[in-house]
Amino acid sequence: MRRLLVLAATVAIASAAAMRHGAGTSRAADAEFGRYLASECLTCHRTGTATSTIPNIFGMAESTFGIVMRAYRGRELPNPVMQNIASRLTDEEIAALALYFSETKQP
Ligand code: HEC
C-alpha cells in the first residue's frame, strides 16, 4: 500500500513536470538531448538487444521509463548499477532520456 502511494505520488509529480515542460522547450530538442545522454547507456543497453542480465530499453513507454528511473534513483528498485547511474540524473535528463528511448526502436 505504501509502495502504491509512493508510485501514485511519483506519477503525479511526473505529469506536473511534463506539463511545465511542454510550455517551454520543444520535444525535438529534448529528444536530441536524450540521444546525447544515451551514449553512456549504450555500453550496456546495446541497440535493440537484451541479454539475460541487461534488458532492452528501446521502445519503452515514456511514462514507464520515467517511473523506473526515478525508482532506481530513490532506491526503491534494488539494482546498484542502475541506482548509481540514476542518482546522477536530474528530472530533466530523465525526461529527455525517456523521450529518446520511447521514440527510438533501432538507433
Ligand atoms: C553498466 C551497465 C549499465 C549501464 C551503463 C546502464 N544500465 Fe540500465 N540497466 C543495467 C542492468 C544490469 C539493468 C537490469 C537491472 C535490474 O535487473 O533491475 C538495467 C535496467 C535498466 C532499466 C529498466 C528496464 C526494465 O525493463 O526493467 C532502465 C529503464 C535502464 N536500465 C535505463 C538506463 C539508462 C537510461 C542508462 C544511461 C543513463 C542506463 N540504463 C545505463 C545496466 C546498465
Short mmCIF file of C-alpha atoms and ligand atoms in Angstrom, two decimals:
data_model
loop_
_atom_site.label_atom_id
_atom_site.label_comp_id
_atom_site.label_asym_id
_atom_site.label_seq_id
_atom_site.Cartn_x
_atom_site.Cartn_y
_atom_site.Cartn_z
CA MET A 1 0.00 0.00 0.00
CA ARG A 2 2.77 2.43 0.95
CA ARG A 3 4.54 1.47 -2.24
CA LEU A 4 1.43 2.22 -4.30
CA LEU A 5 1.12 5.63 -2.68
CA VAL A 6 4.74 6.39 -3.47
CA LEU A 7 4.18 5.37 -7.09
CA ALA A 8 0.99 7.43 -7.33
CA ALA A 9 2.82 10.46 -5.96
CA THR A 10 5.64 9.89 -8.43
CA VAL A 11 3.20 9.79 -11.34
CA ALA A 12 1.52 13.00 -10.17
CA ILE A 13 4.86 14.79 -9.91
CA ALA A 14 5.95 13.43 -13.28
CA SER A 15 2.85 14.68 -15.07
CA ALA A 16 3.10 18.09 -13.40
CA ALA A 17 6.70 18.29 -14.60
CA ALA A 18 5.64 17.19 -18.09
CA MET A 19 3.07 19.98 -18.28
CA ARG A 20 5.52 22.61 -17.15
CA HIS A 21 7.98 21.22 -19.58
CA GLY A 22 5.61 21.28 -22.53
CA ALA A 23 5.18 25.02 -22.12
CA GLY A 24 8.77 25.99 -22.80
CA THR A 25 11.00 23.64 -24.75
CA SER A 26 10.48 21.66 -27.94
CA ARG A 27 10.22 17.88 -27.85
CA ALA A 28 12.65 17.62 -30.77
CA ALA A 29 15.30 19.44 -28.74
CA ASP A 30 14.57 17.19 -25.75
CA ALA A 31 14.92 14.04 -27.88
CA GLU A 32 18.24 15.35 -29.21
CA PHE A 33 19.44 15.98 -25.64
CA GLY A 34 18.26 12.45 -24.78
CA ARG A 35 20.26 10.98 -27.66
CA TYR A 36 23.36 12.76 -26.36
CA LEU A 37 22.83 11.48 -22.79
CA ALA A 38 22.06 7.95 -24.03
CA SER A 39 25.59 7.34 -25.31
CA GLU A 40 26.57 6.44 -21.73
CA CYS A 41 23.75 3.90 -21.51
CA LEU A 42 24.62 2.13 -24.74
CA THR A 43 27.76 0.49 -23.36
CA CYS A 44 25.35 -1.84 -21.56
CA HIS A 45 21.96 -1.35 -23.27
CA ARG A 46 23.01 -2.07 -26.83
CA THR A 47 20.78 -1.48 -29.85
CA GLY A 48 17.50 -3.32 -29.57
CA THR A 49 19.05 -6.35 -27.89
CA ALA A 50 18.62 -7.82 -24.44
CA THR A 51 20.86 -10.25 -22.59
CA SER A 52 19.94 -12.39 -19.61
CA THR A 53 21.11 -9.59 -17.31
CA ILE A 54 20.56 -6.41 -19.33
CA PRO A 55 17.07 -5.57 -20.59
CA ASN A 56 16.31 -3.92 -23.94
CA ILE A 57 15.10 -0.40 -23.15
CA PHE A 58 14.41 0.81 -26.71
CA GLY A 59 10.74 1.47 -27.39
CA MET A 60 9.91 1.51 -23.66
CA ALA A 61 6.86 3.70 -22.87
CA GLU A 62 7.94 7.20 -21.91
CA SER A 63 5.95 7.31 -18.65
CA THR A 64 7.14 3.85 -17.54
CA PHE A 65 10.73 4.80 -18.29
CA GLY A 66 10.47 7.89 -16.08
CA ILE A 67 8.87 5.96 -13.22
CA VAL A 68 11.50 3.21 -13.39
CA MET A 69 14.45 5.65 -13.48
CA ARG A 70 13.08 7.62 -10.52
CA ALA A 71 12.56 4.34 -8.65
CA TYR A 72 16.23 3.43 -9.19
CA ARG A 73 17.24 6.93 -8.11
CA GLY A 74 15.10 6.66 -4.96
CA ARG A 75 16.49 3.15 -4.35
CA GLU A 76 13.02 1.62 -4.50
CA LEU A 77 14.43 -0.70 -7.16
CA PRO A 78 17.42 -2.70 -5.91
CA ASN A 79 19.97 -2.82 -8.79
CA PRO A 80 23.15 -0.99 -7.54
CA VAL A 81 24.47 -0.24 -11.05
CA MET A 82 21.27 1.46 -12.13
CA GLN A 83 20.89 3.16 -8.73
CA ASN A 84 24.32 4.70 -9.20
CA ILE A 85 23.61 5.82 -12.76
CA ALA A 86 20.16 7.21 -11.95
CA SER A 87 21.48 9.07 -8.90
CA ARG A 88 23.49 11.32 -11.23
CA LEU A 89 20.50 12.26 -13.42
CA THR A 90 18.21 15.27 -12.97
CA ASP A 91 14.46 15.11 -13.69
CA GLU A 92 15.10 16.98 -16.95
CA GLU A 93 17.71 14.46 -18.03
CA ILE A 94 15.47 11.51 -17.18
CA ALA A 95 12.64 13.12 -19.17
CA ALA A 96 14.92 13.63 -22.19
CA LEU A 97 16.18 10.03 -21.99
CA ALA A 98 12.58 8.74 -21.65
CA LEU A 99 11.58 10.62 -24.79
CA TYR A 100 14.60 9.44 -26.77
CA PHE A 101 14.30 5.75 -25.83
CA SER A 102 10.50 5.68 -26.28
CA GLU A 103 10.82 7.11 -29.80
CA THR A 104 13.81 5.02 -30.85
CA LYS A 105 13.46 1.38 -31.84
CA GLN A 106 16.76 0.99 -33.72
CA PRO A 107 19.24 3.86 -33.39
C1 HEC B 1 26.99 -0.80 -16.51
C2 HEC B 1 25.84 -1.26 -17.29
C3 HEC B 1 24.65 -0.32 -17.43
C4 HEC B 1 24.64 0.97 -17.85
C5 HEC B 1 25.83 1.86 -18.26
C6 HEC B 1 23.25 1.39 -17.87
N1 HEC B 1 22.44 0.37 -17.47
FE1 HEC B 1 20.39 0.41 -17.32
N2 HEC B 1 20.38 -1.49 -16.64
C7 HEC B 1 21.51 -2.28 -16.45
C8 HEC B 1 21.10 -3.54 -15.85
C9 HEC B 1 22.03 -4.69 -15.46
C10 HEC B 1 19.69 -3.47 -15.70
C11 HEC B 1 18.77 -4.53 -15.06
C12 HEC B 1 18.64 -4.13 -13.61
C13 HEC B 1 17.62 -4.91 -12.84
O1 HEC B 1 17.52 -6.11 -13.01
O2 HEC B 1 16.92 -4.26 -12.02
C14 HEC B 1 19.28 -2.18 -16.22
C15 HEC B 1 17.96 -1.75 -16.24
C16 HEC B 1 17.53 -0.55 -16.80
C17 HEC B 1 16.16 -0.14 -16.94
C18 HEC B 1 14.93 -0.96 -16.54
C19 HEC B 1 14.50 -1.77 -17.74
C20 HEC B 1 13.42 -2.74 -17.41
O3 HEC B 1 12.83 -3.28 -18.37
O4 HEC B 1 13.16 -3.00 -16.23
C21 HEC B 1 16.16 1.10 -17.50
C22 HEC B 1 14.95 1.95 -17.86
C23 HEC B 1 17.54 1.47 -17.70
N3 HEC B 1 18.36 0.44 -17.26
C24 HEC B 1 17.96 2.67 -18.23
C25 HEC B 1 19.29 3.06 -18.36
C26 HEC B 1 19.70 4.36 -18.80
C27 HEC B 1 18.76 5.48 -19.21
C28 HEC B 1 21.07 4.37 -18.79
C29 HEC B 1 22.00 5.53 -19.12
C30 HEC B 1 21.78 6.78 -18.42
C31 HEC B 1 21.50 3.06 -18.34
N4 HEC B 1 20.39 2.29 -18.08
C32 HEC B 1 22.82 2.66 -18.23
C33 HEC B 1 22.81 -1.95 -16.77
C34 HEC B 1 23.24 -0.70 -17.19
#
